[in-house]
PDB file of N, CA and C in Angstrom:
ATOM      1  N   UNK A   1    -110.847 226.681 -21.566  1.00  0.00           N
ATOM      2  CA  UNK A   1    -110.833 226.494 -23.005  1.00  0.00           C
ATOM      3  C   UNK A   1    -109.388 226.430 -23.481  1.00  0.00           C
ATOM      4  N   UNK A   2    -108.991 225.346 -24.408  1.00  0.00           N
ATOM      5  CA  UNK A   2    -107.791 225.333 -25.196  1.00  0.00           C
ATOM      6  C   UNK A   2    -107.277 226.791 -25.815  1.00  0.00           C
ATOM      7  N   UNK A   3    -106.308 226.313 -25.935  1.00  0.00           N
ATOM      8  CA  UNK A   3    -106.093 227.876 -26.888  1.00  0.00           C
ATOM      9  C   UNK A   3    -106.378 227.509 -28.303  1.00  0.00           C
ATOM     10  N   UNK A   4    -106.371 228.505 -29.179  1.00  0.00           N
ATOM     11  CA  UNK A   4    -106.408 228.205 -30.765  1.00  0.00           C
ATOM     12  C   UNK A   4    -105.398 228.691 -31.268  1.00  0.00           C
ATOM     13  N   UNK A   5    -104.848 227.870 -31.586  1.00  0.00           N
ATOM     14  CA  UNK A   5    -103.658 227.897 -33.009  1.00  0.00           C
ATOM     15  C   UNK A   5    -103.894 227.795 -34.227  1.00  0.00           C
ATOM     16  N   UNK A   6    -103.926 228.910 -35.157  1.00  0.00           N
ATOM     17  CA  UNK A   6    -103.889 228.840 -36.468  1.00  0.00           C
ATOM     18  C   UNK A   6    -102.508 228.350 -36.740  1.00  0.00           C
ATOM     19  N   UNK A   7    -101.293 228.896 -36.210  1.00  0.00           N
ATOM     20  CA  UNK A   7     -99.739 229.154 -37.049  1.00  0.00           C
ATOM     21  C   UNK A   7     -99.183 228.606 -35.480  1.00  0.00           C
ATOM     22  N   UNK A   8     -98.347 227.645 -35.954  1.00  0.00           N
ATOM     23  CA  UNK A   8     -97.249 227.324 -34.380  1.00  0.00           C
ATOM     24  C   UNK A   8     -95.976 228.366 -34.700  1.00  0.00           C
ATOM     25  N   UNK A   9     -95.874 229.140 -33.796  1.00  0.00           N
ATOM     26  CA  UNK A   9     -94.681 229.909 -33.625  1.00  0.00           C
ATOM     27  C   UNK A   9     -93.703 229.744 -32.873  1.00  0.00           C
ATOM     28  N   UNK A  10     -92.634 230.200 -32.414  1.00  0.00           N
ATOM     29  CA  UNK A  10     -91.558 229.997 -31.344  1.00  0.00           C
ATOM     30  C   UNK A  10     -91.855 230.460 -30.390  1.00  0.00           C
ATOM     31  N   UNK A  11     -93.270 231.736 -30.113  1.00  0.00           N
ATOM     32  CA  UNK A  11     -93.797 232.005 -29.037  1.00  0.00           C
ATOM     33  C   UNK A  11     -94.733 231.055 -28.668  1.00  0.00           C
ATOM     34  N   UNK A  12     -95.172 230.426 -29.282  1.00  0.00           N
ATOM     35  CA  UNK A  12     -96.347 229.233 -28.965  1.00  0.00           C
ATOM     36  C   UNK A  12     -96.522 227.569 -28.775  1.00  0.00           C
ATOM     37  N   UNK A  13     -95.207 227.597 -29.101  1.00  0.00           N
ATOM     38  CA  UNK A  13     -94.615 226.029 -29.534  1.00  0.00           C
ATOM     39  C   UNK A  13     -95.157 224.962 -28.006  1.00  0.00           C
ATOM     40  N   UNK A  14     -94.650 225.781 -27.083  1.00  0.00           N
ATOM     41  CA  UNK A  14     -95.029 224.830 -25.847  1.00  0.00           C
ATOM     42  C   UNK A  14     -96.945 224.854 -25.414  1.00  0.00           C
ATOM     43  N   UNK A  15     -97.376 225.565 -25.877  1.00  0.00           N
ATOM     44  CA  UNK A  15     -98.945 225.708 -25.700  1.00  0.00           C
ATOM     45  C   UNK A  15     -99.450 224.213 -27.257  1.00  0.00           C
ATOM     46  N   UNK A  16     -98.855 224.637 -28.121  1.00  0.00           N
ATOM     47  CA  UNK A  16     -99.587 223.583 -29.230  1.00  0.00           C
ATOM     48  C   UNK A  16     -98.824 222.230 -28.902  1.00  0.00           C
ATOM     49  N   UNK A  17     -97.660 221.900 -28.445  1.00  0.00           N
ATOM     50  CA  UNK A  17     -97.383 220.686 -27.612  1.00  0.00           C
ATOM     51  C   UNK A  17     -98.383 220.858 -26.375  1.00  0.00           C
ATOM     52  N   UNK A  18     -98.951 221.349 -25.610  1.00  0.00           N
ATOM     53  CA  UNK A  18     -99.927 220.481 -24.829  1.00  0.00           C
ATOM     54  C   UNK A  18    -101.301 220.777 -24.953  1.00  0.00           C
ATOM     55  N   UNK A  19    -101.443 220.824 -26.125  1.00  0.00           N
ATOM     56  CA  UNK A  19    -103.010 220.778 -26.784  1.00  0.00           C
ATOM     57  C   UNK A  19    -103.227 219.512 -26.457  1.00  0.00           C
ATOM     58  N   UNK A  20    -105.016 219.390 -25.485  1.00  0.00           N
ATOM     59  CA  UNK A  20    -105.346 218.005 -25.575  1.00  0.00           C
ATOM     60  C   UNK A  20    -106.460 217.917 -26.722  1.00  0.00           C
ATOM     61  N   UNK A  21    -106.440 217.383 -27.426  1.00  0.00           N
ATOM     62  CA  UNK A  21    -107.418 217.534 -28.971  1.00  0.00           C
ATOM     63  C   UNK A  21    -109.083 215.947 -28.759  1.00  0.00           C
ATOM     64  N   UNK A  22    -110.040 216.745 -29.199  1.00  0.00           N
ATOM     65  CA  UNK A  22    -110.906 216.000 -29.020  1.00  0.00           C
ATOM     66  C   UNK A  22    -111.389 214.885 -30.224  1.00  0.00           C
ATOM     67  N   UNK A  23    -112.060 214.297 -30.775  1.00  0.00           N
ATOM     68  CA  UNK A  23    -112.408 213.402 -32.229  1.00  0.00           C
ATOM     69  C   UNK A  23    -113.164 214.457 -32.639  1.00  0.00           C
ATOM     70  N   UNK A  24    -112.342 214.491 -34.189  1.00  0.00           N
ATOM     71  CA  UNK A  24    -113.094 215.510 -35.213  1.00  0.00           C
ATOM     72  C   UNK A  24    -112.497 216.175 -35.850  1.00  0.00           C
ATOM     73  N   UNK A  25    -111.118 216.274 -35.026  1.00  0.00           N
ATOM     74  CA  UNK A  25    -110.079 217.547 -35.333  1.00  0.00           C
ATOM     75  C   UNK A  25    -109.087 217.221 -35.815  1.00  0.00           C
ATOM     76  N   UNK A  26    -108.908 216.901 -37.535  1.00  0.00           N
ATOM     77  CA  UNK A  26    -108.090 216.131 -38.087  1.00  0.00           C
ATOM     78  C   UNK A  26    -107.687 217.089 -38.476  1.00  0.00           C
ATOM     79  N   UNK A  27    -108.001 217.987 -39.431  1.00  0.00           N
ATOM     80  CA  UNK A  27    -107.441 219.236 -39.500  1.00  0.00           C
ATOM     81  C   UNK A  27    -106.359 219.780 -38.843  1.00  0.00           C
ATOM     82  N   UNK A  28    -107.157 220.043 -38.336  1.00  0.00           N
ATOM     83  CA  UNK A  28    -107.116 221.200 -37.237  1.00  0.00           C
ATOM     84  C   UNK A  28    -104.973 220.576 -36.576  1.00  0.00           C
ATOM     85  N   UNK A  29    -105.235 219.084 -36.352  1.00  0.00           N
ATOM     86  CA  UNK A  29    -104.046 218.437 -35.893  1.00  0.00           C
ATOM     87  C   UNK A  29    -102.960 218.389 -36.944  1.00  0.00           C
ATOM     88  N   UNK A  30    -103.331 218.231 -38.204  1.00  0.00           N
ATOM     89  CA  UNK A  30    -102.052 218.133 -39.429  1.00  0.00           C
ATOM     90  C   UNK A  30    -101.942 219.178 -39.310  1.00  0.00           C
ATOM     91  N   UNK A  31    -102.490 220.767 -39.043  1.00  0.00           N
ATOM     92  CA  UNK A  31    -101.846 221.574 -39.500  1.00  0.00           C
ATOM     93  C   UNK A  31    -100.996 222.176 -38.399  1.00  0.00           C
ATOM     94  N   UNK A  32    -101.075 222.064 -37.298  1.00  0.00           N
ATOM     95  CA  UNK A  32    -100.597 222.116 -36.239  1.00  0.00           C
ATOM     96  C   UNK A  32     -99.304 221.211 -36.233  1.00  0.00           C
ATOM     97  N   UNK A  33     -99.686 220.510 -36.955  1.00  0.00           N
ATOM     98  CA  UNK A  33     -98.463 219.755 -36.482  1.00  0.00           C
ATOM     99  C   UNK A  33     -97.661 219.850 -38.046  1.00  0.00           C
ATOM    100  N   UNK A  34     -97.640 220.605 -38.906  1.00  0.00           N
ATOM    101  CA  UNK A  34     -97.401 221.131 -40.283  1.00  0.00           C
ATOM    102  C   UNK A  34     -96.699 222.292 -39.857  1.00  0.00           C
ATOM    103  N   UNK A  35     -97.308 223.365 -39.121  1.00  0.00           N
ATOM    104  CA  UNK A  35     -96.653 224.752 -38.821  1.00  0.00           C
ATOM    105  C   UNK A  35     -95.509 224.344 -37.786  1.00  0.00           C
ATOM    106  N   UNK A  36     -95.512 223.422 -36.767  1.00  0.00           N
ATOM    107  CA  UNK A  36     -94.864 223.424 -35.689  1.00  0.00           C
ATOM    108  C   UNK A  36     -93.115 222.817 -36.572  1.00  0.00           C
ATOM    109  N   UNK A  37     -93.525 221.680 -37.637  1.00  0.00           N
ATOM    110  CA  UNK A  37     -92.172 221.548 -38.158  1.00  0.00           C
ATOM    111  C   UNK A  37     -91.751 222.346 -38.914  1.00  0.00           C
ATOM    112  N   UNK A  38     -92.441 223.045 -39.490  1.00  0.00           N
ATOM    113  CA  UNK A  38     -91.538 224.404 -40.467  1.00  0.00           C
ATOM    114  C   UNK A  38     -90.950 224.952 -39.538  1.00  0.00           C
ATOM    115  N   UNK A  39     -91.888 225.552 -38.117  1.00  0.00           N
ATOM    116  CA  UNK A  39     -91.073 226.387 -37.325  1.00  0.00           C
ATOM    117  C   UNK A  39     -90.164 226.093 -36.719  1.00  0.00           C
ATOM    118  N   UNK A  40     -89.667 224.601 -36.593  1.00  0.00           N
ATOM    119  CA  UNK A  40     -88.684 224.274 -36.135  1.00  0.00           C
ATOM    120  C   UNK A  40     -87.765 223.590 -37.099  1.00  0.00           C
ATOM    121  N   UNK A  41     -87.528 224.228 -38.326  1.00  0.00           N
ATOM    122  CA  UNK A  41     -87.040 223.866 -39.416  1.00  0.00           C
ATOM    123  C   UNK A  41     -86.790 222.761 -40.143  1.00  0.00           C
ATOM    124  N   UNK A  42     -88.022 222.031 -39.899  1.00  0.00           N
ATOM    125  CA  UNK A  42     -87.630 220.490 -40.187  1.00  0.00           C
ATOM    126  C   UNK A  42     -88.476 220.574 -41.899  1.00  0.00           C
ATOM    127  N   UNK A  43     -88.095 219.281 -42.204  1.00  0.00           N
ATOM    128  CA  UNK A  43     -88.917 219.266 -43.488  1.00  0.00           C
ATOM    129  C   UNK A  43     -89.496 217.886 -44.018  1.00  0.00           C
ATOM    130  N   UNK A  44     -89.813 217.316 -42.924  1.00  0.00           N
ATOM    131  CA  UNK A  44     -90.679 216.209 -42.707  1.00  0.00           C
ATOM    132  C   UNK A  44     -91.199 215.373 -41.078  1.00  0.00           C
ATOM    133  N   UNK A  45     -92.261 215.415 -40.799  1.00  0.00           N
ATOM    134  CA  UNK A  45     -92.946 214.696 -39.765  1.00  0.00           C
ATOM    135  C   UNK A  45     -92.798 213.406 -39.957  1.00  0.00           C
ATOM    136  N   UNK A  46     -92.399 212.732 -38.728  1.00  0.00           N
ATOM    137  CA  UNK A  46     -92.532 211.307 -38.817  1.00  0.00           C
ATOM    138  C   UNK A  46     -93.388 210.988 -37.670  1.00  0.00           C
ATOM    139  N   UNK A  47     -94.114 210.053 -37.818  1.00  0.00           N
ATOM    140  CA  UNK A  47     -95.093 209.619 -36.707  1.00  0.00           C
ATOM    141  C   UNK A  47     -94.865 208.015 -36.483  1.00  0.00           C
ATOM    142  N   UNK A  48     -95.681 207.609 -35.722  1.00  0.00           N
ATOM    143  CA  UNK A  48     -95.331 205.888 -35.166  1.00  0.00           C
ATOM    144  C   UNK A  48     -96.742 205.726 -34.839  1.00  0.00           C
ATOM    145  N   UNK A  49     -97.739 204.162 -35.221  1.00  0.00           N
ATOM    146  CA  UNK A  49     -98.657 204.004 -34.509  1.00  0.00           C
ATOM    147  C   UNK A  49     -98.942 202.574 -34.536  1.00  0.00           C
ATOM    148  N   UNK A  50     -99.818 201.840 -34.060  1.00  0.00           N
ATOM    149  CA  UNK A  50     -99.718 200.187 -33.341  1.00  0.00           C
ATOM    150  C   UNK A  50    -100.926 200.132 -34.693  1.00  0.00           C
ATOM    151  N   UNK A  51    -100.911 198.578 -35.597  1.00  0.00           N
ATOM    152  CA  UNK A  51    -101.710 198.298 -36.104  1.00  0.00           C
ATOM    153  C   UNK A  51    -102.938 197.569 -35.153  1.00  0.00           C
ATOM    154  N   UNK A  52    -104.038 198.394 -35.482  1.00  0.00           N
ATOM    155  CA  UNK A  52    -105.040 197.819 -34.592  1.00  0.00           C
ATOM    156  C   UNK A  52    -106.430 198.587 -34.980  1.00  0.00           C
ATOM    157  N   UNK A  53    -107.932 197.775 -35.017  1.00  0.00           N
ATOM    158  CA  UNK A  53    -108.724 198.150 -36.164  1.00  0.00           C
ATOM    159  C   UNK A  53    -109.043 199.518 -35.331  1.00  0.00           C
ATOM    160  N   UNK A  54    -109.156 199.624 -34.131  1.00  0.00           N
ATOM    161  CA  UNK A  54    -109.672 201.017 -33.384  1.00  0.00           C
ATOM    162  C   UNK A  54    -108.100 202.067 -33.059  1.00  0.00           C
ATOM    163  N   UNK A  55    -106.820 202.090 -34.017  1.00  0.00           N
ATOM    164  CA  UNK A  55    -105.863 202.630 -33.566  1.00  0.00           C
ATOM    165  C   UNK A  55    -106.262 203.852 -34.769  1.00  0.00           C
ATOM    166  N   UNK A  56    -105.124 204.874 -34.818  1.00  0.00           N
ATOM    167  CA  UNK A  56    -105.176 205.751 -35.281  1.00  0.00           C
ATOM    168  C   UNK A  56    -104.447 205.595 -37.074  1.00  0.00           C
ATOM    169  N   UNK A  57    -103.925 204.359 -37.402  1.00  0.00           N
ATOM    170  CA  UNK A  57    -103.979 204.818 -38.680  1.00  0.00           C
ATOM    171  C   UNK A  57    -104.509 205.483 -39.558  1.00  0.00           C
ATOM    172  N   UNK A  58    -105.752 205.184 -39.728  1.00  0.00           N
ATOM    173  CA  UNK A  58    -106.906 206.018 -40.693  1.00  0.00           C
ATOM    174  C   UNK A  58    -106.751 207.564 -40.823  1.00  0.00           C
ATOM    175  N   UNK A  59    -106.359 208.385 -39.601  1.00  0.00           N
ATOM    176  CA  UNK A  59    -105.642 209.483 -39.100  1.00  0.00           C
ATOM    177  C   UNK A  59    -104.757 209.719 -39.728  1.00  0.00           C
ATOM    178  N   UNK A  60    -103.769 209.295 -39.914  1.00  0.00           N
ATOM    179  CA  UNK A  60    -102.551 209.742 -40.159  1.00  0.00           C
ATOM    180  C   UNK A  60    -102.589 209.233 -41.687  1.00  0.00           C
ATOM    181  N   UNK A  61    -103.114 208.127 -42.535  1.00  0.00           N
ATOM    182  CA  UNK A  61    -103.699 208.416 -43.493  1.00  0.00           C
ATOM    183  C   UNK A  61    -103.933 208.999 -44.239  1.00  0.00           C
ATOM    184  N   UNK A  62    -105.573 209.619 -43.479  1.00  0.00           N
ATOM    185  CA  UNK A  62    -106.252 210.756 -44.151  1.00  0.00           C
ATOM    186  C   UNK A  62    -105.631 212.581 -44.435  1.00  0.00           C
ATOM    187  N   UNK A  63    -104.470 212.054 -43.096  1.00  0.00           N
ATOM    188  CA  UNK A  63    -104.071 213.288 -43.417  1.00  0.00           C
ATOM    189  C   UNK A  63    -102.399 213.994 -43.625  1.00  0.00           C
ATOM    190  N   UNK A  64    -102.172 212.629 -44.660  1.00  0.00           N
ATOM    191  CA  UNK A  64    -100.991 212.199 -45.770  1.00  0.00           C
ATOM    192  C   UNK A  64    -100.048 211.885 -45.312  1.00  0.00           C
ATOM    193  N   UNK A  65    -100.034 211.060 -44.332  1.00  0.00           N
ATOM    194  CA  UNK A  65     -98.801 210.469 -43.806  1.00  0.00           C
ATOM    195  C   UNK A  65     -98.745 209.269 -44.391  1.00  0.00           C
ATOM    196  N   UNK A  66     -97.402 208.992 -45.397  1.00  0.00           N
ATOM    197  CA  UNK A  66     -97.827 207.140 -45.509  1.00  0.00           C
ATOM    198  C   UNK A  66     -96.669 206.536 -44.994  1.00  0.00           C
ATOM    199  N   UNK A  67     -96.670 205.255 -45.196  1.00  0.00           N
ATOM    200  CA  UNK A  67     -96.046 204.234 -44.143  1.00  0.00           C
ATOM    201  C   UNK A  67     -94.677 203.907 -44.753  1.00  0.00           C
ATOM    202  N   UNK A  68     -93.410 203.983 -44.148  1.00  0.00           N
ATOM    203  CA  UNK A  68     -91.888 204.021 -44.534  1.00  0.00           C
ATOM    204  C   UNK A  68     -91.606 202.400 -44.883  1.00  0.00           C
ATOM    205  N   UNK A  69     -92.699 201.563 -44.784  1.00  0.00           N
ATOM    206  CA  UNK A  69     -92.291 200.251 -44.823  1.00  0.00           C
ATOM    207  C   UNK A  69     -91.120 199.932 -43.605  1.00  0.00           C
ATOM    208  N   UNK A  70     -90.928 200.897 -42.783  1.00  0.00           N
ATOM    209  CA  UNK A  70     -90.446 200.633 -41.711  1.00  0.00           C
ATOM    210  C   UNK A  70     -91.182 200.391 -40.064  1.00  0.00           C
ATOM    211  N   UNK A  71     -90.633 199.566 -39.876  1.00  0.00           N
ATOM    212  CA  UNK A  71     -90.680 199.417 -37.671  1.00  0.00           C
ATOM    213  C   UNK A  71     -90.101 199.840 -36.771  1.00  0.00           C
ATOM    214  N   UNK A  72     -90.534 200.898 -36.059  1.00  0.00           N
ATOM    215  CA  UNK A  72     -90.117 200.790 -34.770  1.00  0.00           C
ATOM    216  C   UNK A  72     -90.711 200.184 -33.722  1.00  0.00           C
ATOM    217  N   UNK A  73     -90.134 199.473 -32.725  1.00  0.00           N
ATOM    218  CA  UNK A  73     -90.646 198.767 -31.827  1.00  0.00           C
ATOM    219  C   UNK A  73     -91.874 197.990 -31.724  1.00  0.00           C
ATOM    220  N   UNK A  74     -91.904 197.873 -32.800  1.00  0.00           N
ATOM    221  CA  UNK A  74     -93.083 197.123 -33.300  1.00  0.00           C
ATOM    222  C   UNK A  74     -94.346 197.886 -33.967  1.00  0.00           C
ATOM    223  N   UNK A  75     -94.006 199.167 -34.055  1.00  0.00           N
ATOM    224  CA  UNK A  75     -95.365 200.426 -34.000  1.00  0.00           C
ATOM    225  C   UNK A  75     -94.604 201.130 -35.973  1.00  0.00           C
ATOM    226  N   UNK A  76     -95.500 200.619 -36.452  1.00  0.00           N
ATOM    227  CA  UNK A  76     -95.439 201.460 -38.308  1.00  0.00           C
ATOM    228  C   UNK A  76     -95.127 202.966 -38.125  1.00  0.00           C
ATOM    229  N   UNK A  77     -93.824 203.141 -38.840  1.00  0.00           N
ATOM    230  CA  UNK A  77     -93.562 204.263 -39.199  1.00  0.00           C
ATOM    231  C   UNK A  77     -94.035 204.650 -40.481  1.00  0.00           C
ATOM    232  N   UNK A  78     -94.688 205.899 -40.365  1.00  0.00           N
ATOM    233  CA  UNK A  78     -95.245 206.878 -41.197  1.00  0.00           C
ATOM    234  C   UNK A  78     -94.162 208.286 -41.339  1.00  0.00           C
ATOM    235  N   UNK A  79     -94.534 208.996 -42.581  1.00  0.00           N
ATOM    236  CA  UNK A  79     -93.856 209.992 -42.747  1.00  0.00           C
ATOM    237  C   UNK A  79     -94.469 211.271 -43.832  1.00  0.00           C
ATOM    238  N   UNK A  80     -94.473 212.287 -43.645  1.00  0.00           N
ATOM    239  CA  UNK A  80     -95.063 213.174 -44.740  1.00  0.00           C
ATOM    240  C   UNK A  80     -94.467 214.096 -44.274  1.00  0.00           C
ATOM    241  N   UNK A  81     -93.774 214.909 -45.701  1.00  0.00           N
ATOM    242  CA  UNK A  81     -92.703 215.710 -46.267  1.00  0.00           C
ATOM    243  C   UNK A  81     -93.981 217.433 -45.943  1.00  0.00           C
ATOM    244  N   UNK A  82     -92.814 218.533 -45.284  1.00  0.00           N
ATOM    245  CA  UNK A  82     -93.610 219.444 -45.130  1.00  0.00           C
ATOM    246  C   UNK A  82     -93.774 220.400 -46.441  1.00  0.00           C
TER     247      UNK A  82
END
């Protein structure tokens, strides 16, 4: 069984980096990935993903990332402020 992370800490940081996460867990992933940049003092997530109708935009989307009007390598940059 995975572990469960409510809060990413500096004791936990390398366990919630290799969380393998199943469909469903949208939650569960923004906030994880919400605690992990506070704890590493950042104050915004940026993500990257390929336009494609079965890719993960809708994801990152739903759970307030929007799009920088920028490209990397061909893959939409997204961004949401912690």
């Amino acid at each position: 069984m995975a572990p469960r992370l409510e809060l990413v800490a500096q004791d936990n940081v390398r366990a919630a980096c290799a969380l393998q996460l199943e469909d469903g867990q949208d939650r569960f992933v923004a906030s994880v990935a919400h605690s992990l940049a506070e704890t590493c003092g950042q104050s915004r997530i940026t993500v990257l993903w390929v336009e494609h109708p079965e890719g993960p935009e809708q994801f990152y989307l739903r759970s307030g990332f929007i799009p920088t009007g920028q490209k990397f390598h061909g893959q939409i940059v997204g961004e949401r402020f912690v």
